[in-house]
Amino acid sequence: MFFMSMAVGTAVHRKIRRNVRPWFLAEDGKSPGKYKGVYDFFSFVLTHCTLMYFIISFVMLSWEASVRVFQSQYFIGHILAVVLYIVLSLGIIRPPKRSTSEKKTQ
């Protein structure tokens, strides 16, 4: 169950990195921007919270026990992961557009 759940978590984290991270980079799109440290901190916390939530099923070593634990938490981590994946897939949050002169130099 852990590996199946983490597949969704990994997909969400990739989409966050592609869509949200560019907002925290400088105009060139490569060097860190003014608030890149804030992004790094929150992505670190989000990664660890995701791991701590999903690792329960790995520690329990039982499908039934894992389902009971997730039921007691109303599957909130799973629901949030799926909702975030859908929101980021729909393009509601998109990276900022760079000017055409920057695209030509890249």
Coordinates of N, CA and C in Angstrom, one line a residue:
M1 N 0.8 -1.2 0.0 CA 0.0 0.0 0.0 C 0.9 1.3 0.0
F2 N 2.0 1.2 0.7 CA 2.9 2.4 0.8 C 3.4 2.8 -0.6
F3 N 3.8 1.8 -1.4 CA 4.4 2.1 -2.7 C 3.3 2.6 -3.7
M4 N 2.1 2.1 -3.6 CA 1.0 2.6 -4.4 C 0.7 4.0 -4.0
S5 N 0.6 4.3 -2.7 CA 0.3 5.7 -2.3 C 1.4 6.7 -2.6
M6 N 2.6 6.2 -2.5 CA 3.7 7.2 -2.8 C 3.8 7.5 -4.3
A7 N 3.3 6.6 -5.1 CA 3.3 6.9 -6.5 C 2.5 8.2 -6.8
V8 N 1.3 8.3 -6.1 CA 0.5 9.5 -6.3 C 1.2 10.7 -5.6
G9 N 1.8 10.5 -4.5 CA 2.5 11.6 -3.8 C 3.7 12.1 -4.7
T10 N 4.4 11.2 -5.3 CA 5.5 11.6 -6.2 C 5.0 12.4 -7.4
A11 N 3.9 11.9 -8.0 CA 3.4 12.7 -9.1 C 2.9 14.1 -8.7
V12 N 2.3 14.2 -7.5 CA 1.9 15.5 -7.0 C 3.1 16.4 -6.8
H13 N 4.2 15.9 -6.2 CA 5.4 16.7 -5.9 C 6.0 17.1 -7.2
R14 N 6.0 16.3 -8.2 CA 6.6 16.7 -9.5 C 5.8 17.8 -10.2
K15 N 4.5 17.7 -10.1 CA 3.6 18.8 -10.6 C 3.8 20.1 -9.9
I16 N 4.0 20.0 -8.5 CA 4.2 21.2 -7.7 C 5.6 21.8 -8.2
R17 N 6.6 21.0 -8.4 CA 7.9 21.5 -8.7 C 7.8 22.2 -10.1
R18 N 7.1 21.6 -11.1 CA 7.0 22.2 -12.4 C 6.1 23.5 -12.4
N19 N 5.1 23.5 -11.6 CA 4.1 24.6 -11.7 C 4.3 25.7 -10.7
V20 N 4.8 25.4 -9.5 CA 4.9 26.4 -8.4 C 6.4 26.9 -8.3
R21 N 7.3 26.0 -8.4 CA 8.7 26.4 -8.3 C 9.2 27.6 -9.1
P22 N 8.8 27.7 -10.4 CA 9.2 28.8 -11.2 C 8.8 30.2 -10.7
W23 N 7.7 30.2 -9.9 CA 7.3 31.5 -9.3 C 8.4 32.0 -8.3
F24 N 9.2 31.2 -7.8 CA 10.2 31.5 -6.8 C 11.6 31.7 -7.4
L25 N 11.8 31.6 -8.7 CA 13.0 31.7 -9.4 C 13.2 33.2 -9.9
A26 N 14.4 33.6 -10.2 CA 14.7 34.9 -10.8 C 14.2 34.9 -12.2
E27 N 14.3 36.1 -12.8 CA 13.7 36.3 -14.2 C 14.4 35.3 -15.2
D28 N 15.6 34.9 -15.0 CA 16.2 34.0 -15.9 C 15.7 32.6 -15.8
G29 N 14.9 32.3 -14.8 CA 14.3 31.0 -14.6 C 15.3 29.9 -14.1
K30 N 16.5 30.3 -13.7 CA 17.4 29.3 -13.2 C 18.0 29.7 -11.8
S31 N 18.3 30.9 -11.6 CA 18.9 31.4 -10.4 C 17.8 31.6 -9.3
P32 N 18.2 31.4 -8.0 CA 17.2 31.6 -7.0 C 16.6 33.0 -6.9
G33 N 15.3 33.1 -6.7 CA 14.7 34.4 -6.5 C 14.8 34.8 -5.0
K34 N 14.1 35.9 -4.8 CA 14.1 36.5 -3.4 C 13.5 35.6 -2.4
Y35 N 12.5 34.8 -2.7 CA 11.8 34.0 -1.7 C 12.0 32.5 -2.0
K36 N 13.1 32.1 -2.7 CA 13.4 30.7 -3.0 C 13.5 29.9 -1.7
G37 N 14.1 30.5 -0.7 CA 14.3 29.9 0.6 C 13.0 29.5 1.3
V38 N 12.0 30.3 1.1 CA 10.6 30.0 1.6 C 10.1 28.8 0.9
Y39 N 10.2 28.8 -0.4 CA 9.7 27.6 -1.2 C 10.5 26.4 -0.8
D40 N 11.8 26.5 -0.6 CA 12.6 25.3 -0.2 C 12.1 24.8 1.2
F41 N 11.9 25.7 2.1 CA 11.4 25.3 3.4 C 10.1 24.6 3.4
F42 N 9.1 25.1 2.7 CA 7.8 24.5 2.6 C 7.8 23.2 1.8
S43 N 8.6 23.1 0.8 CA 8.7 21.9 0.1 C 9.3 20.8 0.9
F44 N 10.3 21.2 1.7 CA 10.9 20.2 2.7 C 9.9 19.7 3.7
V45 N 9.1 20.6 4.2 CA 8.1 20.2 5.2 C 7.0 19.4 4.6
L46 N 6.5 19.8 3.4 CA 5.5 19.0 2.6 C 6.0 17.6 2.3
T47 N 7.3 17.5 1.9 CA 7.8 16.2 1.6 C 7.8 15.3 2.8
H48 N 8.3 15.8 3.9 CA 8.3 15.0 5.2 C 6.9 14.7 5.7
C49 N 6.0 15.6 5.6 CA 4.6 15.3 6.0 C 4.0 14.2 5.2
T50 N 4.3 14.3 3.9 CA 3.8 13.2 3.0 C 4.4 11.9 3.3
L51 N 5.7 11.8 3.5 CA 6.3 10.6 3.9 C 5.8 10.0 5.2
M52 N 5.6 10.9 6.2 CA 5.2 10.5 7.5 C 3.7 9.9 7.5
Y53 N 2.9 10.5 6.6 CA 1.5 10.1 6.5 C 1.5 8.7 5.8
F54 N 2.2 8.5 4.7 CA 2.1 7.3 3.9 C 3.0 6.2 4.5
I55 N 4.0 6.5 5.3 CA 4.9 5.4 5.9 C 4.1 4.5 6.9
I56 N 3.0 5.0 7.4 CA 2.2 4.2 8.3 C 1.9 2.8 7.7
S57 N 1.5 2.8 6.5 CA 1.2 1.5 5.9 C 2.4 0.6 5.8
F58 N 3.6 1.2 5.6 CA 4.8 0.4 5.5 C 5.2 -0.2 6.9
V59 N 5.0 0.6 7.9 CA 5.3 0.2 9.3 C 4.3 -0.9 9.8
M60 N 3.0 -0.7 9.4 CA 2.0 -1.7 9.9 C 2.2 -3.1 9.3
L61 N 2.7 -3.2 8.1 CA 2.9 -4.5 7.4 C 1.6 -5.3 7.3
S62 N 0.5 -4.7 7.3 CA -0.8 -5.4 7.1 C -1.7 -4.5 6.4
W63 N -2.4 -5.1 5.4 CA -3.3 -4.3 4.6 C -4.5 -3.8 5.4
E64 N -5.0 -4.7 6.2 CA -6.2 -4.4 7.0 C -5.9 -3.3 8.1
A65 N -4.7 -3.5 8.7 CA -4.3 -2.5 9.8 C -4.1 -1.1 9.1
S66 N -3.5 -1.1 8.0 CA -3.2 0.1 7.3 C -4.5 0.8 6.9
V67 N -5.4 0.1 6.4 CA -6.7 0.6 6.0 C -7.4 1.2 7.2
R68 N -7.4 0.5 8.3 CA -8.0 1.0 9.6 C -7.4 2.3 10.0
V69 N -6.1 2.4 9.9 CA -5.4 3.7 10.3 C -5.8 4.8 9.4
F70 N -5.8 4.5 8.1 CA -6.2 5.6 7.1 C -7.7 6.0 7.3
Q71 N -8.5 5.0 7.6 CA -9.9 5.3 7.8 C -10.1 6.2 9.0
S72 N -9.3 5.9 10.1 CA -9.4 6.8 11.3 C -9.0 8.2 11.0
Q73 N -8.2 8.4 9.9 CA -7.8 9.7 9.5 C -8.6 10.2 8.3
Y74 N -9.7 9.5 8.0 CA -10.6 9.8 6.9 C -9.9 9.9 5.5
F75 N -8.8 9.2 5.4 CA -8.0 9.2 4.1 C -7.7 10.6 3.6
I76 N -7.5 11.5 4.6 CA -7.2 12.9 4.2 C -6.0 13.1 3.4
G77 N -4.9 12.4 3.6 CA -3.7 12.5 2.8 C -4.0 12.1 1.4
H78 N -4.7 11.0 1.2 CA -5.0 10.5 -0.1 C -5.9 11.4 -0.9
I79 N -6.9 12.0 -0.2 CA -7.8 12.9 -0.8 C -7.1 14.2 -1.2
L80 N -6.3 14.7 -0.3 CA -5.5 15.9 -0.7 C -4.6 15.7 -1.8
A81 N -3.9 14.6 -1.9 CA -3.0 14.3 -3.0 C -3.8 14.2 -4.3
V82 N -4.9 13.5 -4.3 CA -5.7 13.4 -5.6 C -6.2 14.8 -6.0
V83 N -6.7 15.6 -5.0 CA -7.3 16.9 -5.4 C -6.1 17.8 -5.9
L84 N -5.0 17.8 -5.2 CA -3.9 18.6 -5.7 C -3.4 18.2 -7.1
Y85 N -3.4 16.9 -7.4 CA -3.0 16.4 -8.7 C -4.0 16.9 -9.8
I86 N -5.3 16.8 -9.5 CA -6.3 17.3 -10.4 C -6.2 18.8 -10.7
V87 N -6.0 19.5 -9.6 CA -5.9 21.0 -9.7 C -4.7 21.4 -10.5
L88 N -3.6 20.7 -10.3 CA -2.3 21.1 -11.0 C -2.4 20.5 -12.4
S89 N -3.1 19.5 -12.7 CA -3.3 18.9 -14.0 C -4.2 19.8 -14.9
L90 N -5.1 20.4 -14.3 CA -6.0 21.3 -15.0 C -5.4 22.6 -15.4
G91 N -4.2 22.9 -14.9 CA -3.5 24.1 -15.3 C -4.0 25.4 -14.5
I92 N -4.7 25.2 -13.4 CA -5.2 26.3 -12.6 C -4.0 27.1 -12.1
I93 N -3.0 26.4 -11.7 CA -1.7 27.1 -11.3 C -0.7 26.8 -12.3
R94 N -0.2 27.8 -13.0 CA 0.7 27.7 -14.1 C 2.0 28.4 -13.8
P95 N 3.1 28.0 -14.3 CA 4.3 28.8 -14.1 C 4.2 30.1 -14.9
P96 N 4.9 31.1 -14.4 CA 4.9 32.4 -15.1 C 5.5 32.3 -16.4
K97 N 4.9 33.1 -17.4 CA 5.5 33.1 -18.7 C 6.7 34.0 -18.8
R98 N 7.7 33.5 -19.5 CA 8.9 34.3 -19.7 C 8.8 35.0 -21.0
S99 N 9.5 36.1 -21.1 CA 9.4 36.9 -22.3 C 10.1 36.2 -23.4
T100 N 9.7 36.6 -24.7 CA 10.2 35.8 -25.8 C 11.7 36.0 -26.0
S101 N 12.2 37.1 -25.6 CA 13.7 37.3 -25.7 C 14.4 36.3 -24.8
E102 N 13.9 36.0 -23.7 CA 14.5 35.0 -22.8 C 14.5 33.6 -23.4
K103 N 13.4 33.3 -24.1 CA 13.2 32.0 -24.7 C 14.2 31.8 -25.8
K104 N 14.5 32.9 -26.6 CA 15.4 32.8 -27.7 C 16.9 32.5 -27.2
T105 N 17.2 33.1 -26.1 CA 18.6 32.9 -25.6 C 18.8 31.5 -24.9
Q106 N 17.7 30.8 -24.6 CA 17.8 29.5 -23.9 C 18.1 28.4 -24.8

